[in-house]
XYZ file of C-alpha atoms in Angstrom:
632
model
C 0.000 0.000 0.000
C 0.832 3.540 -0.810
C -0.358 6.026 1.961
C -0.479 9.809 0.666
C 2.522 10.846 2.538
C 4.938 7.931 1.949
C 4.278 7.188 -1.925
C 4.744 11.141 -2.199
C 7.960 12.003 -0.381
C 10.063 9.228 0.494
C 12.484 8.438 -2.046
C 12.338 12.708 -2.635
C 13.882 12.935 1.083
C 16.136 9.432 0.377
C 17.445 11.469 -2.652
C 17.526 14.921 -1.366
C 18.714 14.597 2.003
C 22.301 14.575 1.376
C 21.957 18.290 -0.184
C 21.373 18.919 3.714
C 22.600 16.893 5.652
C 24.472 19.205 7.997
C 24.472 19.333 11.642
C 21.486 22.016 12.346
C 23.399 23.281 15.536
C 26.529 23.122 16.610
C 27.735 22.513 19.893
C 28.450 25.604 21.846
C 31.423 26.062 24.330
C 29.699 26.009 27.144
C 32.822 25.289 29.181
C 34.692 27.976 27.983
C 31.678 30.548 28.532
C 31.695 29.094 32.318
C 34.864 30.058 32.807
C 34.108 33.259 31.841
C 31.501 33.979 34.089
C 33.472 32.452 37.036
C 36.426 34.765 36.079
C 33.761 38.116 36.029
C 32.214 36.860 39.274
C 35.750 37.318 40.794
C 36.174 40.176 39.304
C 32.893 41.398 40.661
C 34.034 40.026 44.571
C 37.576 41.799 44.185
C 35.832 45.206 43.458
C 33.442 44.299 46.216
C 36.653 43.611 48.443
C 38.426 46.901 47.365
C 35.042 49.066 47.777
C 34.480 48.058 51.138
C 38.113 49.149 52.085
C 37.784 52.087 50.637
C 34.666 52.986 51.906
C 36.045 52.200 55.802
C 39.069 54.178 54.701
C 36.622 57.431 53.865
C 34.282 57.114 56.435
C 37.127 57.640 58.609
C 38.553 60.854 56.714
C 34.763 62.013 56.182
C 34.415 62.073 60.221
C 37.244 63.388 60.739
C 36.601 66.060 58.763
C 33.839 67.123 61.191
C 36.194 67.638 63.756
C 36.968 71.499 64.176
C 40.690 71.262 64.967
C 40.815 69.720 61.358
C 39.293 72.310 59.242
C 40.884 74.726 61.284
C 44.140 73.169 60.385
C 43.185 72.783 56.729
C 41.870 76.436 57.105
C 45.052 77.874 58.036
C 47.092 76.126 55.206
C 44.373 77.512 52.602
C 44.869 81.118 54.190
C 48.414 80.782 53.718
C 48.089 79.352 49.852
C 45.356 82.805 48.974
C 48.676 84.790 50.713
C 51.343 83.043 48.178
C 49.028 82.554 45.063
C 46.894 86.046 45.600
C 48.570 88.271 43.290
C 49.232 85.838 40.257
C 45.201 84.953 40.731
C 44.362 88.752 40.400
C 46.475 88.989 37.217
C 44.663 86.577 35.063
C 40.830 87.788 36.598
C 38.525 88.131 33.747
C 37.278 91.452 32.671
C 34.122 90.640 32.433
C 32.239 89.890 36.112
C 29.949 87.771 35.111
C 33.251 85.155 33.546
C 34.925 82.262 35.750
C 38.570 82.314 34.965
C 40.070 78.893 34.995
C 42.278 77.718 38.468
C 45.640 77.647 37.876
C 47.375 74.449 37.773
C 49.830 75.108 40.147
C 47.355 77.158 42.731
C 45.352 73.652 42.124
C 48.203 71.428 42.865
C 49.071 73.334 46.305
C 45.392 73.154 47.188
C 44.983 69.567 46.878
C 48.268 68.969 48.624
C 46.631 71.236 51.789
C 43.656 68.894 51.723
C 45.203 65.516 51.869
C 45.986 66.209 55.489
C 42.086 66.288 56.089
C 42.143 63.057 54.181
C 44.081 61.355 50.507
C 41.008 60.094 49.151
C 38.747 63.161 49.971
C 40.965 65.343 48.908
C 40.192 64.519 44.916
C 36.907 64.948 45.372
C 37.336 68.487 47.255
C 40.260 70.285 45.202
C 38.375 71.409 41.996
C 35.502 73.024 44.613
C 37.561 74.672 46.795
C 40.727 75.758 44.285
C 37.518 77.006 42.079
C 35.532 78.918 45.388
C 38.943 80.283 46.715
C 40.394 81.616 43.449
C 37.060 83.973 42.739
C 37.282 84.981 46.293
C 40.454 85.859 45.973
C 40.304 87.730 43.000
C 36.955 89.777 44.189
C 39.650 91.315 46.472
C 37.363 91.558 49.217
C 38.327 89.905 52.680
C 36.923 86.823 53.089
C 38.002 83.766 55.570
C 39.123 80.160 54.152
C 37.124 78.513 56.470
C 33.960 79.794 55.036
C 34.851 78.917 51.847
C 36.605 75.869 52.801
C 32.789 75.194 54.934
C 31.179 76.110 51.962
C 32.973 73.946 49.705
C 32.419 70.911 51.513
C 28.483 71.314 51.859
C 28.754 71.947 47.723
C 30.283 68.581 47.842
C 27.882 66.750 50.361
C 25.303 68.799 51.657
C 24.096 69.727 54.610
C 25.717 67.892 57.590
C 23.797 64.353 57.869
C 25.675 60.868 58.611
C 28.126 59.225 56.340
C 25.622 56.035 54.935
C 23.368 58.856 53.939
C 26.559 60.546 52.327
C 27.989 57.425 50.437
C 24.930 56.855 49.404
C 24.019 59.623 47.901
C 27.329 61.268 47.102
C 29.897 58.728 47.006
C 28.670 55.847 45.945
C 29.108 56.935 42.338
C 32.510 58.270 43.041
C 33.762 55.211 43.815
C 31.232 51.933 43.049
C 31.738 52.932 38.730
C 34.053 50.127 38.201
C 31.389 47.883 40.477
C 28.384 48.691 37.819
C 30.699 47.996 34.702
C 32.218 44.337 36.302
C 28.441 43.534 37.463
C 27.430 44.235 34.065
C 29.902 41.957 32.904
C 29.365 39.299 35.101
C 25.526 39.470 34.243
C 26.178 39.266 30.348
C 28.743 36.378 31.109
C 26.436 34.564 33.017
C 23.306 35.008 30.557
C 25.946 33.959 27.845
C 26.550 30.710 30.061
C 22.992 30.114 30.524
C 21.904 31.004 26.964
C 24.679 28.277 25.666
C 23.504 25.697 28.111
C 19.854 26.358 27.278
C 20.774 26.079 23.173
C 22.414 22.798 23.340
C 19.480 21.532 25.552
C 17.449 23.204 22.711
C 19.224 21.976 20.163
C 18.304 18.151 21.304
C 14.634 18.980 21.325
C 14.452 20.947 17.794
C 14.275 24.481 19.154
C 15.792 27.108 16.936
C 18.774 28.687 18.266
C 18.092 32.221 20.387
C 14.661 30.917 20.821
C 12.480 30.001 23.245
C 9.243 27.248 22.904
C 5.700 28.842 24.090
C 3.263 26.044 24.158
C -0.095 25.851 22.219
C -3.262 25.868 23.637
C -6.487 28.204 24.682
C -5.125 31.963 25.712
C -6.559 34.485 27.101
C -5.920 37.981 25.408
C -6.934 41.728 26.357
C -8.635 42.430 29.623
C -12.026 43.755 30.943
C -12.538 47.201 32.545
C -12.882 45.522 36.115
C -9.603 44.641 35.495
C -8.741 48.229 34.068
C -9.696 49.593 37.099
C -7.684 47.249 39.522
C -4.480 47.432 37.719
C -4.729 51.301 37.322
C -5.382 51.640 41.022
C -2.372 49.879 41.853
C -0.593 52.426 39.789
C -1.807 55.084 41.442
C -4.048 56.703 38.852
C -7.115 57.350 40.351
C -10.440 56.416 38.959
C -11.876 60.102 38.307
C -8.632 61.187 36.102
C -8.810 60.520 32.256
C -5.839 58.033 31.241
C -2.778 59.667 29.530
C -2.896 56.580 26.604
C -5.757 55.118 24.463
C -7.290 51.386 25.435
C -7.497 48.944 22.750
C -6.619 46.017 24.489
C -10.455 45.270 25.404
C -12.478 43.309 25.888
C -10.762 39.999 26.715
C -11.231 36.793 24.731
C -10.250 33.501 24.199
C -8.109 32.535 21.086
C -6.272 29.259 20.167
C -2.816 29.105 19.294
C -0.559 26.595 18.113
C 2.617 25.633 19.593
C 5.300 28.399 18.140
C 8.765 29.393 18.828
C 9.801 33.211 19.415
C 13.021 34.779 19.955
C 14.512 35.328 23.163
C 15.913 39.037 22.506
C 14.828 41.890 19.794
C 16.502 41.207 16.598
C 19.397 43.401 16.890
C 22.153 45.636 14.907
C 24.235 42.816 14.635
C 21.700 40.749 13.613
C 21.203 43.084 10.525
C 24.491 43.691 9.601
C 24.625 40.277 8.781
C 21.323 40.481 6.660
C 22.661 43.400 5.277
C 26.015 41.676 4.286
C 24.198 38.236 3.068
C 21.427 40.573 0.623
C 22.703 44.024 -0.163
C 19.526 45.666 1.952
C 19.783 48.983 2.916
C 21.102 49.404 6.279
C 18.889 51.510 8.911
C 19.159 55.437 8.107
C 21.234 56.225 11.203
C 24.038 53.934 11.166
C 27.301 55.812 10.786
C 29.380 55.451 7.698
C 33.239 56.653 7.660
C 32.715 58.840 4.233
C 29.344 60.700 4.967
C 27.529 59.983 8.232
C 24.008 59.564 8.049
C 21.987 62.559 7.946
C 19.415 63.092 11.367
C 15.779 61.858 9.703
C 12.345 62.979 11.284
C 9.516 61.031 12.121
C 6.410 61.052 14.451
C 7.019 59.193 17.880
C 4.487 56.388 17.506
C 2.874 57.662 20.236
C 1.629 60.879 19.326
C 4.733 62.496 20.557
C 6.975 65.595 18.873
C 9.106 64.529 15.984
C 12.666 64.401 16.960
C 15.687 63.152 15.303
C 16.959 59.466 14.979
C 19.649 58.708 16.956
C 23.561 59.761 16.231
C 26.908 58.752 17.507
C 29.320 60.948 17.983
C 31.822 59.648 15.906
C 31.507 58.650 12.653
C 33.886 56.056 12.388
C 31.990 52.588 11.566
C 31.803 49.635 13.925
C 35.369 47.846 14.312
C 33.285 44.724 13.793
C 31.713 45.341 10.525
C 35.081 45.998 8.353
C 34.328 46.880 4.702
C 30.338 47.759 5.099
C 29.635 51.463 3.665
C 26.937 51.809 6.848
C 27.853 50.048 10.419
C 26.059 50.064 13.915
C 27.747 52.687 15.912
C 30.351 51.803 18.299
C 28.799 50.073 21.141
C 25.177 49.983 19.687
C 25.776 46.650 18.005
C 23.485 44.425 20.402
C 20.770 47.301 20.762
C 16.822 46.328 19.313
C 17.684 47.246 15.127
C 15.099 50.275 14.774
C 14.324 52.905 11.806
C 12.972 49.998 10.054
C 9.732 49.079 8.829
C 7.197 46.396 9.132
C 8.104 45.119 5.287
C 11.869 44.909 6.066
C 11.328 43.050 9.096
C 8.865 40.612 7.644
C 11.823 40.228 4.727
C 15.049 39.633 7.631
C 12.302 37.237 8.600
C 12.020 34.791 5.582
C 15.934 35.480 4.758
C 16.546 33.334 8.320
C 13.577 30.860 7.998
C 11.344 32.393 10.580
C 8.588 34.846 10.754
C 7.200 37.743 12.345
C 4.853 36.885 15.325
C 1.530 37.466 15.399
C -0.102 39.908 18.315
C -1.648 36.982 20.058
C 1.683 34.743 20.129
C 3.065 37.681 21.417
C 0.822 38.164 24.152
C 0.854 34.825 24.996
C 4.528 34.616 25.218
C 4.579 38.031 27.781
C 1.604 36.822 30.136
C 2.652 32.798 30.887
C 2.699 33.193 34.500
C 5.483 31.821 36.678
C 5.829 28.752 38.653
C 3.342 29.034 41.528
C 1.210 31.764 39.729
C -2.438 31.446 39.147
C -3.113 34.560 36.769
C -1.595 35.882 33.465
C 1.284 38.175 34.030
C 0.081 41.832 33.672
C 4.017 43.203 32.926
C 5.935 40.270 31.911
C 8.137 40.491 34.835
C 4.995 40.026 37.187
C 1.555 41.977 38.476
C 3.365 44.902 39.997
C 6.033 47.529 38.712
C 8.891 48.591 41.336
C 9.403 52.290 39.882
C 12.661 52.649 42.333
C 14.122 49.452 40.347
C 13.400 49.949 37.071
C 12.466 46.895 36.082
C 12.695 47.548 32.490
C 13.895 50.252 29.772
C 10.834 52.705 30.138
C 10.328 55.865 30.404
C 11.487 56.302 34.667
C 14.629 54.285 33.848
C 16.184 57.319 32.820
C 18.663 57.530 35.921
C 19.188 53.974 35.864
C 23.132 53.497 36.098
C 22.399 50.593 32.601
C 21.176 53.399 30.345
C 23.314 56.510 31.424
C 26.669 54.157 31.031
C 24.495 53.344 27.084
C 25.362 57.202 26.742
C 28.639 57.577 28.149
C 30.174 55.115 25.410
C 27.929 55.937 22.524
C 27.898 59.489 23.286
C 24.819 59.776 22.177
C 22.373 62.268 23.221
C 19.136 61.420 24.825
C 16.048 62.806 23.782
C 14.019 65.051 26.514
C 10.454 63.918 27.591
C 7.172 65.033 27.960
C 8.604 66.206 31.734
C 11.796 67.483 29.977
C 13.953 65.084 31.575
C 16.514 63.276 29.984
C 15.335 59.906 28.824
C 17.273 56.846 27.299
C 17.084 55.361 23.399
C 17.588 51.674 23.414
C 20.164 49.519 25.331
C 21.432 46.472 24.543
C 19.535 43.618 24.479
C 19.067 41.751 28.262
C 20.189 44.621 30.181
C 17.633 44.818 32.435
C 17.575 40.888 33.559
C 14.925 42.121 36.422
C 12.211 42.461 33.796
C 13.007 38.787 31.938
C 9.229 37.013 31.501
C 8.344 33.887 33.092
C 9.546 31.844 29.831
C 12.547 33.939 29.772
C 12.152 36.385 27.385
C 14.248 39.754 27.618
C 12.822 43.386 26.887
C 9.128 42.329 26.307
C 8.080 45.833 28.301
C 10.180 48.699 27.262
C 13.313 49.641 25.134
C 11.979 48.930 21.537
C 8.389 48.735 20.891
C 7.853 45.622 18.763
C 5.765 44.949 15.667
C 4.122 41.944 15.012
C 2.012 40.566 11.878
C -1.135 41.258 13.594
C -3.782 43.642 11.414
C -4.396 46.426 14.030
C -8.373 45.724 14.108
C -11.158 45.586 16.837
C -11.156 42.729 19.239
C -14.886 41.452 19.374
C -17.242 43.418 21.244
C -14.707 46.056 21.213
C -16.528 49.703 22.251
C -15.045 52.358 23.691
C -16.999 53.776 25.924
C -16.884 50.505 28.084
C -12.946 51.098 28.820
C -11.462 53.628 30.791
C -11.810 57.299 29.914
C -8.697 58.445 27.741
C -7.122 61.544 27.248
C -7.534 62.552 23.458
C -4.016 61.909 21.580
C -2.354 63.994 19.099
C -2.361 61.007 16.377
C -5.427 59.235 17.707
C -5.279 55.935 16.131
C -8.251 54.602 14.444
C -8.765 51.143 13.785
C -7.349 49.809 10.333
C -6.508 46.427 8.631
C -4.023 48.667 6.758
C -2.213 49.124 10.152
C -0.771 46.527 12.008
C -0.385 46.012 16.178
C 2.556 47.053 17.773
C 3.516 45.915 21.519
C 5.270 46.206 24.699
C 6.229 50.089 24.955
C 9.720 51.770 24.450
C 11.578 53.625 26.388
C 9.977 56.528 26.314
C 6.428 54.554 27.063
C 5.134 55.262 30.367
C 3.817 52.802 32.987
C 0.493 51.809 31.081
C 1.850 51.466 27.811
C 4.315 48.425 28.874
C 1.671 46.381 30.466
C 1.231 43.619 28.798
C -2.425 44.350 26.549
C -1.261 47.264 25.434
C -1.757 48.011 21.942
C -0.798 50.283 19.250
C -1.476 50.421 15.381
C 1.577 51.984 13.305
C 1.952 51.873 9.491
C 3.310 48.836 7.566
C 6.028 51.201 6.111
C 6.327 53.532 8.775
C 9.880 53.818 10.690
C 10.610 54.854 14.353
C 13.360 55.049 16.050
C 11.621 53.636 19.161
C 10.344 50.312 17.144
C 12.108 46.954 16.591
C 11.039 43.342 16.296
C 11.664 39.699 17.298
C 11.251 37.003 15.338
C 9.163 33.881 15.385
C 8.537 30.360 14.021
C 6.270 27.183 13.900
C 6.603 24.309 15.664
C 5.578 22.379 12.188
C 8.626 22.206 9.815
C 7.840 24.237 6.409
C 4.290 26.105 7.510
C 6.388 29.402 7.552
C 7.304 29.017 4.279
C 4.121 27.781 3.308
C 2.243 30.502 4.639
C 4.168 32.936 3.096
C 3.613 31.812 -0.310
C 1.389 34.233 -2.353
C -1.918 31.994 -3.014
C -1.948 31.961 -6.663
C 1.744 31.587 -7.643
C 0.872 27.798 -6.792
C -2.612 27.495 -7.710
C -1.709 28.538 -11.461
C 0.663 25.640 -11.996
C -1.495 23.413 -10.811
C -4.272 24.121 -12.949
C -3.678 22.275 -16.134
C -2.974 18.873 -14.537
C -6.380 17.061 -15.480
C -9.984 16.339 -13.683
C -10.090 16.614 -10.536
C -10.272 13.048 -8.722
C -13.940 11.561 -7.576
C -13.448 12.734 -3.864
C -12.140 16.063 -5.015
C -15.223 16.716 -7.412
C -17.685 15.888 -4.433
C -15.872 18.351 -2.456
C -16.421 20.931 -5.031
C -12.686 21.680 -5.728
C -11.873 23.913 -8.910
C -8.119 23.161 -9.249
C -6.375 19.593 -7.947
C -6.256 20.032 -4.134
C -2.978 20.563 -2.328
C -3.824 20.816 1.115
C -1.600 23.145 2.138
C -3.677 24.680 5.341
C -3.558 20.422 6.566
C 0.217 20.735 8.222
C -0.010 16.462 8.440
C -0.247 16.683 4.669
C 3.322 18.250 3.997
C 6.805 18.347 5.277
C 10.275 20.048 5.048
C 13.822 20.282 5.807
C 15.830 23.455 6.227
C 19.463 24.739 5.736
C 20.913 27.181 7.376
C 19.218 29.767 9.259
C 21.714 30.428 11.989
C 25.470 30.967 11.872
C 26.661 28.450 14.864
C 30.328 30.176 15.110
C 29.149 33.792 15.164
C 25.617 32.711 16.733
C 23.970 35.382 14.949
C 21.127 34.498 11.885
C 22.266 33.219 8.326
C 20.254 32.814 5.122
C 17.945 29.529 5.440
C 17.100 27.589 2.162
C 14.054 24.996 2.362
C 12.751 22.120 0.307
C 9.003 21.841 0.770
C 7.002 18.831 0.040
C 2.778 18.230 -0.320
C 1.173 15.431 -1.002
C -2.668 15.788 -2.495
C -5.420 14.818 -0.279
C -7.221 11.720 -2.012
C -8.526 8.764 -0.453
C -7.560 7.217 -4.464
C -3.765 7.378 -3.483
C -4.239 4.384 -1.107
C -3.705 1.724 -4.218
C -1.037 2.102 -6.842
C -3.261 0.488 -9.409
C -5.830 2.580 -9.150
C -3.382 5.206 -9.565
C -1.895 3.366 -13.113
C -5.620 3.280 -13.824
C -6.073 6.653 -13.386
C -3.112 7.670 -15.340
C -3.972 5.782 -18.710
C -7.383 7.106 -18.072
C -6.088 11.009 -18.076
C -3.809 9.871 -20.840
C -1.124 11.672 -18.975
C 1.072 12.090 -15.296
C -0.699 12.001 -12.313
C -0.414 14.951 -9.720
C 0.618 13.210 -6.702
C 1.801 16.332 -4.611
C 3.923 19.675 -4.649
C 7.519 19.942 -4.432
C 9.229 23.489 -3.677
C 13.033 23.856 -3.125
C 15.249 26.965 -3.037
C 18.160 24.474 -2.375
C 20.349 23.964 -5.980
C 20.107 20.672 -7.467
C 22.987 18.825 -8.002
């Protein structure tokens, strides 16, 4: 007997196998990566070590510097310094009253060499102050006394008098703890790096795609009800009277089914699409840096309603030092930020280059809202129910003092953009930063840092009205609903607390670009539906129309053309190549072969099928056959 599957496909996969048979993942060095983290977690203990040294060593120079003896003593030296240094400062006072003159570099040396008998390692931190406050005294020519200015220098410094935990804190804590954030850092990227390569070669044995992460199939819940609204926006602290600063279209909830799918772990990122840009020729995003010309600032509307401002630009202009020989790099240091400035085509084309696909709102949802091992209720951030505004869970809009995006700055040099508040705010940071705000399945940067598009027509949910939801404050770009538009999720970093929870929605244009959107990518569980799916409907239908009658079965059914059942997943099958670059562990160009087999009960005999055959007076369509793989 000849099922529909077997007499279809088997000796195509005996023949064609070879053309791929290559190991879909290669082993990663997890070892190596181990050692790596151990050897950051030291790093991370010696700092520890050395801080709290240093920080007994100051507390005892900071008390002592209470002490009135000292200060008179440091007072006296000062006194003596204005004496020696006086006329020299009075030569080089500006003309005009309202100008600071520089400090001399000697007067500043003899300064600091006063205060290190108050104390060595206070001393750097109170020279530029006090050589700065003394100098203009001195060259106002009036009298004044060095131990007001010395007094006022120090509560310039730290304040009003309070006690020394309040002090380090505050003051000195980023004085001296710098190096601390940078190796913690470190040892947090080395350890997800050790984690990630343990979890890929576990991944690898079960099928899962590299950089991805398996979200189960079955009934989810998506959007939520008002009663809901109400509790989640009292636990924010908006109160129930106040119109909403954002637009609800995440209501009401319903019940959709989902098939099992797998989505990427991180955003795609800048390195990501260098490599796509490398592999195709695609243009690269408008505000990567090239060394001839750097890339002009462009303008678009925020996608939420906000003033247009200017994609982001490094300072320099000199390309990334890992993309050699590329007209348009990432910045310096931007390489493993979200990719944004791109739109929903381009993404949906990086996509099909790698094999995968752009999620769908719903997969999306129900990747952010899996609750966590003892939890009873979706997620409504996908870091948990309740937002810690003090941590900064994720890249949003109050991270903007978070020591993870103001170090972003310090080695891009880029420029933050000022909020609604006019505070300074952060653009994107790398990928996995904020390891506090990872979902319950693991995923990184689902709330914040780069809003993220998915295939999802931005449309009505059933029921949908919107005088049922929360009163809104009327928007500058008011969205209305629109097939043409599609649904965008999880906030950026400029979001505020609603717009990260995780029902939010937002419609943006299929070729619109931001530089506050990104994307992560996607893929089925069943080999080859991707690439099925994303077949235009006709280009197959067409060749299959001149093939002869339809079969009995076929006819009953009504069919116009011979059926390939390509919405049956049991009915077809695939193997793919590529897809993922094991030694750079970045994406790669994927080529598939696709088989179908026709759905007719006839195909269970081969002589009916010879039958059938002399009766057509001509081949028999058993199935489809698609391959982007050459033929050797």
């Amino acid at each position: 007997m000849i099922d529909r599957w077997r007499g279809l496909t088997a000796c195509v996969w005996a023949v064609l196998w070879p053309l791929l048979a290559v190991p879909a993942f290669a082993q990663i060095p997890t070892a190596r990566l181990k050692k790596a983290a151990a050897e950051a977690e030291e790093k991370v203990k010696e700092e520890q070590d050395r801080i709290a040294k240093k920080k007994a060593a100051v507390q005892l120079e900071f008390e002592n510097l209470q002490k009135p003896d000292v200060r008179l003593a440091v007072s006296d030296l000062l006194e003596s310094l204005a004496k020696k240094h006086a006329a020299a400062l009075k030569a080089t006072a500006p003309t005009d009253s309202k100008a600071v003159a520089a400090v001399p570099e000697d007067f500043r040396k003899d300064v600091l060499a006063a205060l290190k008998d108050a104390g060595r390692n206070l001393s750097e931190l109170l020279v530029e102050p006090v050589a700065r406050n003394l100098a203009e005294a001195i060259r106002k020519g009036e009298d004044f006394a060095a131990a007001a200015v010395f007094g006022e220098s120090v509560t310039e410094i730290f304040g009003e008098p309070r006690p020394f935990d309040a002090v380090w804190t505050e003051v000195l804590a980023g004085v001296y703890e710098k190096n601390l954030r940078t190796f913690t850092q470190e040892w947090a990227a080395a350890r997800n790096r050790w984690e990630d390569a343990e979890e890929a070669e576990k991944n690898a044995v079960a099928g899962i795609p590299p950089g991805m992460i398996e979200v189960p199939g079955g009934k989810y819940e998506i959007g939520e009800n008002p009663d809901v609204w109400t509790k989640v926006l009292g636990t924010l602290g908006y109160k129930a009277d106040k119109k909403l600063p954002a637009q609800v279209y995440g209501t009401p909830r319903h019940t959709v089914t989902l098939e099992g799918f797998y989505l990427d772990r991180n955003e795609v990122t800048n390195r990501w699409w260098a490599a796509y840009c490398r592999d195709t020729g695609a243009a690269p995003p408008p505000h990567w840096v090239s060394a001839e010309n750097p890339a002009d600032a462009m303008k678009t509307p925020d996608p939420e309603g906000g003033p247009r401002r200017p994609a982001p630009q490094g300072r320099s202009a000199a390309p990334s030092k890992e993309f050699p020989g590329m007209a348009k790099v990432p910045a310096e240091g931007t390489e493993d930020c979200p990719v944004t400035w791109i739109n929903y085509l381009e993404a949906e084309a990086f996509a099909k280059w790698c094999g995968a696909r752009v999620p769908t709102e719903f997969e999306w949802e129900a990747a952010a809202r899996a609750p966590g091992a003892g939890e009873k209720t979706r997620r409504q951030f996908p870091f948990g129910d309740l937002l810690d505004r003090a941590k900064a869970q994720v890249n949003y809009a109050a991270a903007g003092d978070d020591p993870r995006v103001k170090a972003m700055y310090e080695k891009t040099g880029g420029v933050p953009p000022m909020g609604g508040n006019q505070k300074k705010l952060p653009r994107v940071t790398p990928v996995g930063v904020f390891a506090e705000g990872r979902s319950a399945l693991g995923f990184n940067d689902l709330a914040g840092n780069a809003m993220e598009m998915t295939s999802s027509p931005f449309v009505a949910y059933p029921k949908w009205e919107m005088d049922k939801g929360p009163a809104c404050l009327p928007m500058e770009d008011k969205e209305s609903f629109s097939p043409e538009l599609i649904s965008a999720r999880g906030g950026h970093f400029l979001s505020n607390d609603l717009l990260i929870l995780t029902w939010m929605r937002r419609g943006i244009g299929r070729e619109a670009k931001f530089e506050s959107v990104g994307f992560r990518r996607a893929a089925s569980k069943v080999r080859g539906k991707d690439v099925v799916e994303a077949m235009p409907a006709k280009s197959w239908e067409a060749k299959l129309s001149d093939t002869g009658e339809a079969l009995a079965d076929e006819k009953k059914a009504g069919s116009r053309f011979p059926r390939i059942a390509f919405e049956d997943a049991s009915t077809y099958s695939a193997v793919k190549k590529g897809g993922w670059n094991e030694e750079k562990q970045i994406p790669a160009r994927a080529s598939w072969m696709v088989a179908a087999s026709r759905t007719t009960r006839e195909f269970s005999d081969p002589a009916k099928i010879r039958h059938l055959a002399k009766d057509l007076k001509g081949a028999v369509l058993l199935g489809w056959f698609r391959t982007d793989v050459p033929l050797v």
